[in-house]
């Protein structure tokens, strides 16, 4: 027998016994528990000591030089230093509250001009003022303040969507990015779901996403400009929530997920990226 086959045979003979050892022996040696982990004691290491405070330096303690232009770090402390939306114009539908508002804030803090779109224009106008105030507070040395505007749209109505897009372009000159956050959910048993409510739910969650995405895509293609569209789906588009009955909502969000994938392929040639985020439960207004 040559050296290589003999070596392989020896290896098999040594390893084989280890493969048939009963797992209970291994577990017993390490004193592992087979039951669920106990919840009656706090973790020993993964804790936050409330006595420890890490203070960010005051403005007068920072270097005297101006921030470096073109980086997200120019705008706000939490922003990634390599990420910037400087000079971009973004739209967030359903932007007057909840996740839409928070995502809009993130865009503004990264340097983007922003159009908040909501059926409640009064609330959107209030939030635009608060966003600008927050930006100035966080960025006292910023050389410019992003432009934030409020707009009305019924996302389920094609004419309302087109009018809103035209208004945003008139105010900002262009559109680069879109976040489709407008949506709602309801809980009815499927056998008793009012058909008019089901149609409205689909019109807002699916049609509204489609109408805004296609309108912005047309604008980008006319400009021959790249762009990014982020659709807000839900974990409900991939799993079934328990115990609440919401089959139409789950199906609608599944549709949004696949719509994003389909449009990403269809618009790749135009350098328009389309992605879908599927959040879980959030303690925000919907």
Backbone as JSON, one array per atom type, in Angstrom:
{
  "sequence": "XXXXXXXXXXXXXXXXXXXXXXXXXXXXXXXXXXXXXXXXXXXXXXXXXXXXXXXXXXXXXXXXXXXXXXXXXXXXXXXXXXXXXXXXXXXXXXXXXXXXXXXXXXXXXXXXXXXXXXXXXXXXXXXXXXXXXXXXXXXXXXXXXXXXXXXXXXXXXXXXXXXXXXXXXXXXXXXXXXXXXXXXXXXXXXXXXXXXXXXXXXXXXXXXXXXXXXXXXXXXXXXXXXXXXXXXXXXXXXXXXXXXXXXXXXXXXXXXXXXXXXXXXXXXXXXXXXXXXXXXXXXXXX",
  "N": [[0.85, -1.19, 0.0], [0.59, 2.17, -0.87], [1.89, 5.37, 0.35], [-0.01, 7.53, 0.49], [-2.71, 6.34, 0.33], [-2.55, 4.79, 2.68], [-2.23, 6.73, 4.63], [-4.7, 8.07, 4.44], [-6.4, 6.02, 5.28], [-5.58, 5.66, 7.94], [-6.37, 8.08, 8.96], [-9.15, 7.9, 8.73], [-9.64, 5.83, 10.52], [-8.96, 6.94, 12.96], [-10.69, 9.13, 13.24], [-13.26, 8.07, 13.07], [-14.33, 6.85, 15.55], [-14.94, 9.16, 17.03], [-17.13, 10.19, 15.75], [-19.29, 8.68, 16.45], [-19.83, 9.07, 19.03], [-22.08, 9.39, 21.71], [-24.2, 12.21, 21.98], [-25.13, 12.95, 24.44], [-23.2, 12.38, 26.3], [-21.25, 14.27, 25.76], [-22.69, 16.6, 26.3], [-23.24, 16.19, 28.99], [-20.68, 16.24, 30.1], [-20.02, 18.89, 29.82], [-21.88, 20.03, 31.39], [-24.31, 20.97, 30.34], [-27.63, 22.26, 29.93], [-30.64, 20.68, 29.06], [-33.16, 21.76, 28.95], [-35.25, 24.76, 28.51], [-33.64, 28.04, 28.55], [-33.08, 29.7, 31.67], [-34.95, 32.45, 32.94], [-34.94, 33.98, 35.17], [-32.82, 35.37, 36.21], [-30.71, 38.18, 35.81], [-28.52, 38.95, 33.03], [-24.98, 38.41, 33.3], [-22.91, 39.75, 32.06], [-23.84, 41.17, 29.76], [-24.9, 43.9, 30.29], [-26.0, 47.27, 31.01], [-24.41, 49.82, 32.61], [-25.85, 52.26, 34.45], [-24.46, 54.27, 35.68], [-22.33, 54.97, 34.15], [-21.29, 57.38, 31.93], [-20.77, 58.67, 28.74], [-19.68, 61.47, 27.44], [-20.27, 63.62, 24.69], [-17.99, 65.84, 23.15], [-18.2, 69.38, 23.71], [-19.12, 72.03, 21.42], [-17.19, 74.07, 21.4], [-14.98, 72.7, 22.14], [-14.23, 71.17, 20.04], [-12.18, 70.63, 17.05], [-11.05, 73.58, 15.33], [-11.29, 73.75, 12.6], [-13.29, 73.72, 9.57], [-15.93, 71.36, 8.83], [-15.27, 68.51, 6.72], [-16.25, 68.69, 3.41], [-18.77, 66.83, 1.63], [-19.02, 64.44, 2.98], [-20.93, 62.27, 5.09], [-20.42, 62.77, 7.75], [-20.27, 65.46, 7.97], [-22.67, 66.4, 8.74], [-24.19, 65.26, 10.99], [-23.69, 63.76, 14.18], [-24.37, 60.9, 14.56], [-24.33, 59.96, 11.93], [-23.01, 57.83, 9.41], [-19.61, 58.15, 8.55], [-18.85, 57.74, 5.92], [-21.06, 58.02, 4.39], [-23.29, 59.94, 2.52], [-25.92, 62.14, 1.61], [-25.72, 64.5, 0.41], [-26.87, 67.2, -1.44], [-28.8, 65.69, -2.67], [-32.27, 65.01, -3.45], [-35.01, 63.88, -1.72], [-38.03, 61.93, -1.39], [-40.48, 61.1, 0.99], [-43.17, 59.12, 1.49], [-46.14, 59.06, 3.5], [-44.93, 60.47, 5.5], [-45.35, 62.09, 7.74], [-45.42, 61.05, 10.28], [-44.48, 58.36, 12.54], [-42.57, 55.58, 11.23], [-41.98, 56.62, 8.71], [-41.48, 59.35, 9.2], [-39.21, 59.2, 10.86], [-37.37, 58.02, 9.12], [-37.26, 60.01, 7.21], [-36.07, 62.0, 8.75], [-33.55, 60.85, 9.12], [-32.59, 61.02, 6.5], [-32.48, 63.81, 6.11], [-30.6, 64.49, 8.09], [-28.42, 63.39, 6.91], [-27.86, 65.11, 4.95], [-29.67, 65.44, 2.86], [-32.08, 67.16, 0.83], [-35.6, 67.32, 1.42], [-38.86, 66.07, 0.77], [-41.73, 65.81, 2.47], [-44.44, 63.75, 2.31], [-47.87, 63.42, 2.8], [-51.25, 62.53, 3.73], [-52.22, 64.09, 5.71], [-51.55, 67.11, 5.58], [-51.18, 69.31, 7.23], [-50.01, 68.27, 9.56], [-47.67, 67.32, 8.4], [-46.46, 69.73, 7.63], [-45.94, 70.82, 10.13], [-44.04, 68.99, 11.05], [-41.96, 69.41, 9.24], [-40.9, 71.85, 10.07], [-39.98, 71.13, 12.61], [-38.03, 69.24, 11.92], [-36.12, 70.81, 10.6], [-35.35, 72.5, 12.7], [-34.22, 70.58, 14.43], [-32.09, 69.72, 12.85], [-30.49, 72.05, 12.7], [-29.83, 72.33, 15.38], [-28.31, 70.03, 15.85], [-26.27, 70.42, 14.09], [-24.55, 72.87, 14.3], [-22.45, 74.05, 12.92], [-22.86, 73.65, 10.27], [-22.71, 74.45, 6.81], [-24.84, 74.88, 5.21], [-28.42, 74.58, 5.22], [-30.59, 71.88, 4.81], [-33.36, 71.85, 2.52], [-36.65, 71.45, 3.45], [-39.82, 70.33, 2.72], [-43.45, 70.24, 2.76], [-46.08, 68.18, 1.53], [-49.23, 67.33, 0.06], [-50.82, 64.24, -0.68], [-52.94, 61.72, -1.95], [-52.11, 58.61, -1.95], [-53.27, 56.52, -3.27], [-54.54, 57.5, -5.46], [-54.08, 58.12, -8.78], [-54.01, 60.66, -10.13], [-53.66, 62.45, -8.01], [-51.16, 61.63, -7.12], [-49.51, 62.23, -9.36], [-49.82, 65.01, -9.42], [-48.63, 65.68, -7.0], [-45.96, 64.83, -7.41], [-45.23, 66.6, -9.46], [-45.38, 68.99, -8.05], [-43.35, 68.66, -6.14], [-41.08, 68.54, -7.8], [-41.2, 71.11, -8.85], [-40.69, 72.6, -6.53], [-38.19, 71.64, -5.64], [-36.65, 71.09, -7.86], [-35.74, 68.62, -8.76], [-35.85, 65.0, -8.32], [-34.3, 62.48, -6.48], [-34.34, 60.28, -4.75], [-36.6, 57.93, -3.23], [-38.82, 56.98, -0.66], [-41.26, 54.75, 0.11], [-43.46, 54.89, 2.4], [-46.08, 55.1, 3.14], [-48.97, 53.57, 4.38], [-51.28, 51.14, 5.83], [-52.83, 49.0, 8.31], [-55.36, 46.54, 9.09], [-57.54, 44.61, 11.19], [-59.46, 42.06, 10.49], [-61.41, 39.11, 10.43], [-60.95, 36.89, 7.73], [-63.24, 35.81, 6.48], [-65.12, 37.64, 7.11], [-64.31, 40.06, 6.18], [-64.79, 43.37, 5.18], [-65.43, 44.15, 1.85], [-65.03, 46.66, 0.69], [-63.24, 47.83, 2.45], [-61.07, 46.11, 2.17], [-60.33, 46.63, -0.49], [-59.57, 49.31, -0.27], [-57.38, 49.07, 1.46], [-55.56, 47.62, -0.13], [-55.32, 49.47, -2.18], [-53.95, 51.6, -1.0], [-51.61, 50.41, 0.19], [-50.43, 48.79, -1.85], [-51.11, 49.78, -4.52], [-50.49, 52.49, -4.07], [-47.74, 52.4, -3.49], [-46.79, 51.43, -5.93], [-47.64, 53.47, -7.73], [-46.26, 55.81, -6.88], [-43.62, 54.89, -7.14], [-43.37, 54.32, -9.91], [-43.88, 56.85, -10.99], [-41.74, 58.41, -10.01], [-39.67, 56.95, -11.15], [-40.1, 57.42, -13.89], [-39.5, 60.15, -13.97], [-36.77, 60.08, -13.27], [-35.74, 58.61, -15.43], [-36.29, 60.35, -17.53], [-34.51, 62.37, -16.91], [-32.24, 60.97, -17.25], [-30.87, 60.04, -15.05], [-29.36, 58.42, -12.21], [-30.96, 56.65, -9.48], [-32.57, 55.9, -6.3], [-34.89, 53.76, -4.85], [-36.77, 52.94, -2.08], [-38.85, 50.63, -0.77], [-41.26, 50.21, 1.74], [-41.94, 47.35, 3.22], [-43.07, 44.63, 5.11], [-42.59, 42.4, 7.87], [-44.75, 40.85, 7.81], [-45.2, 40.23, 5.22], [-43.85, 37.95, 4.75], [-44.22, 36.17, 6.78], [-46.78, 34.75, 8.95], [-48.68, 36.6, 11.08], [-49.55, 36.13, 14.51], [-51.78, 36.64, 17.19], [-53.5, 38.08, 15.53], [-55.93, 38.51, 12.94], [-55.19, 39.16, 9.66], [-55.12, 38.74, 6.89], [-55.44, 40.0, 4.23], [-53.73, 42.26, 4.5], [-51.25, 41.02, 4.98], [-50.94, 39.71, 2.52], [-50.84, 41.93, 0.85], [-48.43, 43.17, 1.64], [-46.67, 41.16, 0.96], [-46.95, 41.37, -1.75], [-45.77, 43.89, -2.14], [-43.11, 43.33, -1.53], [-42.39, 41.58, -3.65], [-42.92, 43.2, -5.77], [-40.93, 45.13, -5.5], [-38.63, 43.58, -6.05], [-39.17, 42.86, -8.69], [-39.3, 45.34, -10.06], [-36.74, 46.22, -9.58], [-35.21, 44.59, -11.23], [-36.32, 45.27, -13.7], [-35.7, 47.99, -13.97], [-32.99, 48.17, -13.75], [-31.29, 48.69, -15.9], [-31.47, 51.4, -16.17], [-30.07, 52.4, -14.1], [-31.48, 52.6, -11.72], [-32.03, 51.81, -8.52], [-33.91, 49.48, -6.63], [-35.21, 48.6, -3.6], [-36.48, 46.68, -0.8], [-37.55, 47.08, 2.49], [-38.36, 45.22, 5.33], [-39.87, 45.73, 8.08], [-40.31, 44.69, 11.53], [-42.38, 44.59, 14.45], [-43.01, 47.87, 15.52], [-42.86, 50.52, 17.84], [-44.51, 52.83, 17.05], [-46.58, 55.41, 15.59], [-49.07, 54.44, 13.21]],
  "CA": [[0.0, 0.0, 0.0], [1.39, 3.39, -0.97], [1.81, 6.24, 1.52], [-1.23, 8.34, 0.52], [-3.87, 5.55, 0.78], [-2.37, 4.38, 4.07], [-2.48, 7.9, 5.47], [-6.14, 8.3, 4.46], [-7.0, 4.96, 6.08], [-5.31, 5.97, 9.34], [-7.21, 9.23, 9.33], [-10.52, 7.43, 8.91], [-9.73, 5.01, 11.72], [-8.87, 7.79, 14.14], [-11.84, 10.03, 13.33], [-14.53, 7.35, 13.13], [-14.94, 6.71, 16.88], [-15.47, 10.43, 17.51], [-18.38, 10.49, 15.08], [-20.4, 7.9, 16.99], [-20.0, 9.32, 20.46], [-23.41, 9.93, 22.01], [-24.15, 13.63, 22.32], [-25.46, 13.16, 25.85], [-21.95, 12.36, 27.06], [-20.64, 15.57, 25.54], [-23.48, 17.6, 27.03], [-23.07, 15.98, 30.41], [-19.35, 16.66, 30.49], [-20.0, 20.36, 29.89], [-22.96, 20.44, 32.29], [-25.29, 21.74, 29.58], [-29.02, 21.97, 30.27], [-31.46, 20.34, 27.9], [-34.39, 22.54, 28.99], [-35.13, 26.15, 28.05], [-32.82, 28.86, 29.44], [-33.79, 30.34, 32.77], [-35.14, 33.88, 32.73], [-35.16, 34.64, 36.45], [-31.63, 36.08, 36.63], [-30.19, 39.06, 34.76], [-27.24, 38.55, 32.47], [-23.84, 38.83, 34.1], [-22.02, 40.62, 31.3], [-24.55, 42.04, 28.82], [-25.68, 44.87, 31.04], [-25.6, 48.66, 30.88], [-24.25, 50.47, 33.9], [-26.4, 53.61, 34.33], [-23.53, 55.23, 36.26], [-21.29, 55.31, 33.18], [-21.74, 58.33, 30.92], [-19.76, 59.09, 27.78], [-20.15, 62.75, 26.94], [-19.71, 64.12, 23.44], [-17.38, 67.15, 23.43], [-18.93, 70.59, 23.35], [-18.68, 72.6, 20.15], [-15.96, 74.86, 21.54], [-13.88, 71.77, 22.37], [-13.91, 70.5, 18.79], [-11.2, 71.36, 16.23], [-11.59, 74.82, 14.78], [-11.44, 73.67, 11.15], [-14.62, 73.42, 9.08], [-16.11, 69.95, 8.46], [-14.89, 68.17, 5.35], [-17.45, 68.6, 2.57], [-18.99, 65.62, 0.85], [-19.16, 63.24, 3.8], [-22.07, 62.31, 5.99], [-19.99, 63.3, 9.02], [-20.42, 66.91, 8.0], [-24.0, 66.81, 9.15], [-24.66, 64.91, 12.31], [-22.79, 62.83, 14.83], [-24.61, 59.48, 14.33], [-24.27, 59.58, 10.52], [-21.8, 57.15, 9.0], [-18.72, 59.12, 7.93], [-18.68, 57.5, 4.48], [-22.37, 58.07, 3.74], [-23.8, 61.29, 2.39], [-26.95, 62.44, 0.63], [-25.52, 65.91, 0.13], [-27.32, 67.61, -2.76], [-29.88, 64.84, -3.16], [-33.65, 65.36, -3.08], [-35.74, 62.65, -1.43], [-39.45, 61.95, -1.03], [-40.96, 60.05, 1.89], [-44.63, 59.1, 1.61], [-46.49, 58.73, 4.88], [-43.78, 61.01, 6.22], [-45.69, 63.01, 8.82], [-45.31, 60.4, 11.58], [-44.04, 56.97, 12.52], [-41.32, 55.22, 10.58], [-41.72, 57.54, 7.62], [-40.89, 60.56, 9.75], [-37.87, 58.89, 11.34], [-36.51, 57.83, 7.95], [-37.05, 61.34, 6.65], [-35.09, 62.66, 9.6], [-32.25, 60.29, 8.78], [-32.16, 61.57, 5.21], [-32.11, 65.22, 6.32], [-29.36, 64.53, 8.86], [-27.34, 62.99, 6.02], [-27.64, 66.18, 3.98], [-30.64, 65.45, 1.76], [-33.31, 67.93, 0.81], [-36.65, 66.34, 1.67], [-40.29, 66.36, 0.59], [-42.58, 64.96, 3.29], [-45.75, 63.6, 1.66], [-48.83, 62.8, 3.7], [-52.62, 63.02, 3.58], [-52.36, 65.13, 6.73], [-50.52, 68.09, 5.23], [-50.93, 70.18, 8.38], [-49.02, 67.6, 10.41], [-46.41, 67.3, 7.65], [-45.86, 71.06, 7.73], [-45.42, 70.94, 11.49], [-42.84, 68.17, 11.16], [-40.86, 70.02, 8.48], [-40.28, 72.86, 10.93], [-39.24, 70.44, 13.67], [-36.85, 68.62, 11.32], [-35.12, 71.86, 10.35], [-34.84, 72.9, 14.01], [-33.35, 69.51, 14.92], [-30.87, 69.74, 12.05], [-29.67, 73.18, 13.11], [-29.33, 72.05, 16.72], [-27.28, 68.99, 15.77], [-25.21, 70.82, 13.16], [-24.4, 74.33, 14.39], [-21.42, 74.55, 12.01], [-23.19, 73.3, 8.88], [-22.66, 75.62, 5.93], [-26.16, 75.07, 4.59], [-29.51, 73.83, 5.84], [-31.42, 71.24, 3.78], [-34.71, 72.35, 2.3], [-37.65, 70.43, 3.79], [-41.14, 70.82, 2.34], [-44.59, 69.36, 3.04], [-46.94, 68.04, 0.36], [-50.39, 66.44, 0.19], [-51.11, 63.27, -1.73], [-53.64, 60.47, -1.71], [-51.23, 57.74, -2.71], [-54.07, 55.56, -4.04], [-55.15, 58.23, -6.57], [-53.04, 58.45, -9.77], [-53.95, 62.09, -10.4], [-53.08, 63.09, -6.83], [-49.74, 61.3, -7.11], [-48.85, 63.0, -10.41], [-49.8, 66.41, -8.99], [-47.63, 65.78, -5.93], [-44.63, 64.73, -8.02], [-44.98, 67.86, -10.16], [-45.16, 70.02, -7.03], [-42.03, 68.44, -5.56], [-40.09, 68.95, -8.8], [-41.24, 72.57, -8.91], [-40.08, 73.13, -5.3], [-36.81, 71.2, -5.44], [-35.93, 71.01, -9.13], [-35.49, 67.23, -9.16], [-36.05, 63.95, -7.31], [-33.27, 61.45, -6.58], [-34.62, 59.11, -3.91], [-37.98, 57.77, -2.79], [-39.18, 55.98, 0.35], [-42.72, 54.59, 0.12], [-43.8, 54.46, 3.76], [-47.52, 55.22, 3.37], [-49.65, 52.27, 4.46], [-52.01, 50.89, 7.07], [-53.28, 47.63, 8.5], [-56.62, 46.34, 9.79], [-57.72, 43.24, 11.66], [-60.78, 41.44, 10.29], [-61.36, 37.72, 9.95], [-61.06, 36.89, 6.27], [-64.6, 35.52, 6.04], [-65.98, 38.79, 7.41], [-63.6, 41.3, 5.81], [-65.58, 44.2, 4.27], [-64.74, 44.22, 0.57], [-64.6, 48.03, 0.43], [-62.04, 48.06, 3.26], [-59.98, 45.36, 1.55], [-59.89, 47.35, -1.69], [-58.86, 50.51, 0.16], [-56.09, 48.65, 2.0], [-54.68, 47.31, -1.26], [-55.07, 50.69, -2.96], [-52.93, 52.4, -0.32], [-50.36, 49.69, 0.41], [-49.83, 48.27, -3.08], [-51.23, 50.75, -5.6], [-49.76, 53.7, -3.71], [-46.32, 52.12, -3.68], [-46.55, 51.31, -7.38], [-47.84, 54.75, -8.4], [-45.15, 56.71, -6.59], [-42.38, 54.35, -7.7], [-43.33, 54.5, -11.37], [-43.8, 58.28, -11.29], [-40.36, 58.83, -9.76], [-38.82, 56.29, -12.15], [-40.23, 58.17, -15.15], [-38.75, 61.39, -13.79], [-35.34, 59.75, -13.32], [-35.4, 58.21, -16.8], [-36.28, 61.56, -18.35], [-33.27, 63.08, -16.59], [-31.12, 60.04, -17.44], [-30.16, 60.11, -13.77], [-29.54, 57.27, -11.32], [-31.81, 56.92, -8.32], [-32.78, 54.81, -5.35], [-36.26, 53.66, -4.33], [-36.87, 52.0, -0.97], [-40.24, 50.33, -0.44], [-41.41, 49.69, 3.1], [-42.81, 46.19, 3.3], [-43.34, 44.22, 6.49], [-42.34, 40.98, 8.11], [-46.01, 40.17, 7.51], [-45.16, 39.79, 3.83], [-43.14, 36.68, 4.66], [-44.7, 35.28, 7.85], [-48.17, 34.98, 9.35], [-48.74, 37.1, 12.45], [-50.5, 35.5, 15.41], [-53.07, 36.03, 16.83], [-54.39, 38.98, 14.79], [-56.27, 38.1, 11.58], [-54.92, 40.27, 8.74], [-54.68, 38.09, 5.65], [-55.24, 40.93, 3.12], [-52.53, 43.07, 4.75], [-50.09, 40.16, 4.75], [-50.81, 39.5, 1.08], [-50.43, 43.2, 0.25], [-47.01, 43.39, 1.88], [-45.95, 40.2, 0.12], [-46.94, 41.97, -3.07], [-44.78, 44.97, -2.16], [-41.78, 42.68, -1.59], [-42.09, 41.06, -4.98], [-42.92, 44.36, -6.66], [-39.59, 45.72, -5.41], [-37.7, 42.71, -6.77], [-39.48, 42.91, -10.12], [-38.92, 46.64, -10.6], [-35.28, 46.31, -9.52], [-34.71, 43.95, -12.45], [-36.8, 46.01, -14.88], [-35.1, 49.32, -14.06], [-31.53, 48.13, -13.54], [-30.62, 49.29, -17.06], [-31.51, 52.86, -16.01], [-29.35, 52.72, -12.85], [-32.43, 52.87, -10.64], [-32.04, 50.7, -7.56], [-35.17, 49.31, -5.9], [-35.07, 47.66, -2.49], [-37.61, 46.6, 0.12], [-37.26, 46.84, 3.9], [-39.52, 44.57, 5.95], [-39.74, 45.88, 9.54], [-41.19, 43.97, 12.45], [-43.19, 45.48, 15.28], [-42.4, 49.15, 15.9], [-43.7, 51.3, 18.74], [-44.71, 54.12, 16.41], [-47.91, 55.59, 15.01], [-49.21, 53.86, 11.88]],
  "C": [[0.89, 1.24, 0.0], [1.1, 4.28, 0.23], [0.47, 6.97, 1.61], [-2.46, 7.54, 0.93], [-3.77, 5.13, 2.23], [-2.68, 5.53, 5.02], [-3.98, 8.2, 5.57], [-6.84, 7.28, 5.34], [-6.79, 5.23, 7.57], [-6.19, 7.11, 9.83], [-8.63, 8.79, 9.59], [-10.66, 6.64, 10.21], [-9.69, 5.86, 12.99], [-10.14, 8.61, 14.33], [-13.13, 9.29, 13.6], [-15.11, 7.23, 14.53], [-15.56, 8.01, 17.38], [-16.83, 10.73, 16.93], [-19.56, 9.76, 15.71], [-20.55, 8.09, 18.5], [-21.39, 9.87, 20.72], [-23.3, 11.38, 22.48], [-24.42, 13.88, 23.8], [-24.21, 13.17, 26.71], [-21.26, 13.71, 26.97], [-21.36, 16.65, 26.35], [-23.28, 17.45, 28.53], [-21.73, 16.46, 30.91], [-19.27, 18.17, 30.65], [-21.09, 20.93, 30.78], [-23.96, 21.34, 31.58], [-26.69, 21.33, 29.99], [-29.79, 21.68, 29.0], [-32.75, 21.14, 27.85], [-34.18, 23.96, 28.5], [-34.29, 26.98, 29.02], [-33.66, 29.54, 30.51], [-33.82, 31.85, 32.56], [-35.2, 34.67, 34.04], [-33.94, 35.41, 36.94], [-31.14, 36.97, 35.5], [-28.86, 38.55, 34.24], [-26.09, 39.12, 33.29], [-23.0, 39.87, 33.38], [-22.76, 41.61, 30.41], [-25.49, 42.98, 29.57], [-25.15, 46.27, 30.76], [-25.55, 49.29, 32.25], [-24.74, 51.9, 33.79], [-25.47, 54.68, 34.9], [-22.47, 55.7, 35.27], [-21.88, 56.23, 32.12], [-20.56, 58.71, 30.04], [-20.27, 60.35, 27.12], [-19.47, 63.11, 25.62], [-19.14, 65.5, 23.71], [-18.27, 68.3, 22.99], [-18.35, 71.18, 22.07], [-17.37, 73.37, 20.28], [-14.75, 73.97, 21.8], [-13.45, 71.04, 21.1], [-12.86, 71.28, 18.02], [-11.84, 72.56, 15.55], [-11.84, 74.75, 13.28], [-12.88, 73.32, 10.78], [-14.74, 71.93, 8.78], [-15.7, 69.72, 7.01], [-16.15, 67.99, 4.52], [-17.54, 67.25, 1.89], [-19.07, 64.35, 1.66], [-20.35, 63.39, 4.72], [-21.7, 62.91, 7.34], [-20.08, 64.81, 9.11], [-21.7, 67.31, 8.71], [-24.37, 66.47, 10.58], [-23.81, 63.79, 12.88], [-23.08, 61.36, 14.52], [-24.44, 59.04, 12.88], [-22.96, 58.89, 10.2], [-20.9, 58.11, 8.24], [-18.55, 58.93, 6.42], [-19.99, 57.61, 3.72], [-22.87, 59.5, 3.69], [-24.89, 61.35, 1.33], [-26.89, 63.92, 0.26], [-25.95, 66.24, -1.29], [-28.43, 66.77, -3.34], [-31.23, 65.41, -2.73], [-34.41, 64.05, -2.89], [-37.19, 62.92, -1.11], [-39.71, 60.82, -0.05], [-42.47, 60.15, 1.94], [-45.0, 58.6, 3.0], [-45.47, 59.29, 5.84], [-44.09, 61.9, 7.4], [-45.57, 62.38, 10.2], [-44.73, 59.01, 11.4], [-42.71, 56.75, 11.83], [-40.97, 56.17, 9.45], [-41.03, 58.81, 8.09], [-39.45, 60.32, 10.2], [-36.91, 58.68, 10.16], [-36.26, 59.16, 7.24], [-36.02, 62.12, 7.44], [-33.69, 62.16, 9.29], [-31.71, 60.83, 7.47], [-31.71, 63.02, 5.36], [-30.78, 65.32, 7.06], [-28.17, 64.07, 8.03], [-27.17, 63.98, 4.87], [-28.66, 66.31, 2.89], [-31.68, 66.53, 1.95], [-34.46, 66.92, 0.86], [-38.03, 66.9, 1.38], [-41.07, 65.35, 1.42], [-43.97, 64.93, 2.66], [-46.68, 62.87, 2.61], [-50.23, 63.32, 3.39], [-52.91, 64.13, 4.59], [-51.27, 66.17, 6.49], [-50.19, 69.01, 6.39], [-49.88, 69.57, 9.3], [-47.66, 67.54, 9.71], [-45.7, 68.64, 7.73], [-45.26, 71.29, 9.11], [-44.1, 70.19, 11.62], [-41.68, 68.74, 10.36], [-40.14, 71.06, 9.33], [-39.44, 72.21, 12.03], [-37.98, 69.78, 13.13], [-35.75, 69.65, 11.09], [-34.51, 72.34, 11.67], [-33.87, 71.86, 14.55], [-32.03, 69.49, 14.16], [-29.95, 70.86, 12.5], [-29.07, 72.96, 14.49], [-28.18, 71.05, 16.68], [-26.08, 69.44, 14.95], [-25.0, 72.33, 13.18], [-23.37, 74.89, 13.42], [-21.69, 74.21, 10.55], [-23.25, 74.56, 8.03], [-23.96, 75.83, 5.16], [-27.17, 74.21, 5.33], [-30.35, 73.19, 4.74], [-32.8, 71.86, 3.71], [-35.7, 71.22, 2.56], [-39.03, 71.02, 3.53], [-42.21, 69.78, 2.63], [-45.53, 69.36, 1.84], [-48.09, 67.08, 0.67], [-50.42, 65.46, -0.97], [-51.95, 62.14, -1.17], [-52.93, 59.45, -2.58], [-52.0, 56.74, -3.58], [-54.69, 56.19, -5.29], [-54.08, 58.65, -7.56], [-52.9, 59.94, -10.03], [-53.33, 62.85, -9.23], [-51.58, 62.84, -6.77], [-48.99, 62.13, -8.14], [-48.76, 64.48, -10.02], [-48.75, 66.64, -7.91], [-46.22, 65.75, -6.49], [-44.28, 66.04, -8.72], [-44.68, 68.99, -9.17], [-43.78, 69.9, -6.41], [-40.94, 68.89, -6.52], [-40.04, 70.47, -8.92], [-40.52, 73.19, -7.71], [-38.59, 72.85, -5.24], [-35.99, 71.09, -6.73], [-35.69, 69.61, -9.64], [-35.88, 66.31, -8.03], [-34.98, 62.9, -7.54], [-33.66, 60.15, -5.88], [-36.07, 59.12, -3.45], [-38.07, 56.7, -1.72], [-40.69, 55.91, 0.41], [-43.15, 54.01, 1.47], [-45.29, 54.53, 4.05], [-48.17, 53.84, 3.37], [-50.41, 52.15, 5.76], [-52.43, 49.43, 7.12], [-54.61, 47.62, 9.24], [-56.73, 44.88, 10.18], [-59.19, 42.83, 11.53], [-60.55, 39.98, 9.94], [-61.65, 37.72, 8.46], [-62.5, 36.68, 5.8], [-65.56, 36.68, 6.29], [-65.37, 40.12, 6.98], [-64.46, 42.12, 4.86], [-64.82, 44.44, 2.97], [-64.27, 45.64, 0.26], [-63.35, 48.38, 1.23], [-60.84, 47.33, 2.66], [-59.44, 46.1, 0.34], [-59.12, 48.61, -1.33], [-57.48, 50.16, 0.69], [-55.11, 48.35, 0.87], [-54.34, 48.56, -2.06], [-53.97, 51.53, -2.32], [-51.59, 51.67, -0.27], [-49.67, 49.25, -0.88], [-49.89, 49.3, -4.2], [-50.42, 52.01, -5.31], [-48.26, 53.55, -3.88], [-45.96, 52.1, -5.15], [-46.62, 52.68, -8.06], [-46.69, 55.72, -8.13], [-43.84, 56.2, -7.2], [-42.3, 54.58, -9.2], [-43.24, 55.97, -11.75], [-42.38, 58.8, -11.09], [-39.43, 58.21, -10.78], [-38.9, 57.01, -13.49], [-39.43, 59.46, -15.1], [-37.24, 61.13, -13.91], [-34.91, 59.38, -14.73], [-35.37, 59.41, -17.74], [-35.01, 62.37, -18.13], [-32.03, 62.26, -16.93], [-30.21, 60.06, -16.2], [-30.37, 58.84, -12.98], [-30.43, 57.64, -10.15], [-31.97, 55.69, -7.45], [-34.2, 54.89, -4.81], [-36.27, 52.59, -3.25], [-38.35, 51.84, -0.62], [-40.31, 49.74, 0.96], [-42.45, 48.57, 3.08], [-43.14, 45.89, 4.75], [-42.92, 42.77, 6.65], [-43.59, 40.17, 7.78], [-46.09, 39.73, 6.06], [-44.46, 38.45, 3.66], [-43.59, 35.67, 5.71], [-46.16, 35.59, 8.14], [-48.19, 35.4, 10.81], [-49.82, 36.37, 13.25], [-50.59, 36.37, 16.67], [-53.92, 36.87, 15.89], [-54.67, 38.47, 13.38], [-56.1, 39.28, 10.62], [-54.43, 39.73, 7.4], [-54.51, 39.07, 4.49], [-54.0, 41.81, 3.29], [-51.28, 42.26, 4.48], [-49.85, 39.96, 3.26], [-50.34, 40.77, 0.39], [-48.94, 43.44, 0.45], [-46.15, 42.36, 1.15], [-45.86, 40.73, -1.3], [-45.91, 43.08, -3.19], [-43.37, 44.4, -2.25], [-41.45, 42.26, -3.01], [-42.12, 42.18, -6.03], [-41.53, 45.0, -6.67], [-38.58, 44.89, -6.2], [-37.92, 42.82, -8.28], [-39.03, 44.22, -10.74], [-37.4, 46.83, -10.56], [-34.66, 45.71, -10.78], [-35.08, 44.79, -13.67], [-36.08, 47.34, -15.07], [-33.59, 49.34, -13.86], [-30.79, 48.81, -14.68], [-30.55, 50.81, -16.94], [-30.79, 53.31, -14.74], [-30.29, 53.19, -11.74], [-32.48, 51.65, -9.74], [-33.37, 50.67, -6.82], [-34.96, 48.24, -4.84], [-36.31, 47.71, -1.61], [-37.09, 46.31, 1.52], [-38.52, 46.28, 4.55], [-39.4, 44.64, 7.47], [-40.66, 44.92, 10.29], [-42.01, 44.97, 13.24], [-42.39, 46.72, 15.68], [-43.37, 49.92, 16.78], [-43.82, 52.72, 18.18], [-46.15, 54.2, 15.91], [-47.93, 55.01, 13.61], [-50.31, 54.59, 11.14]]
}
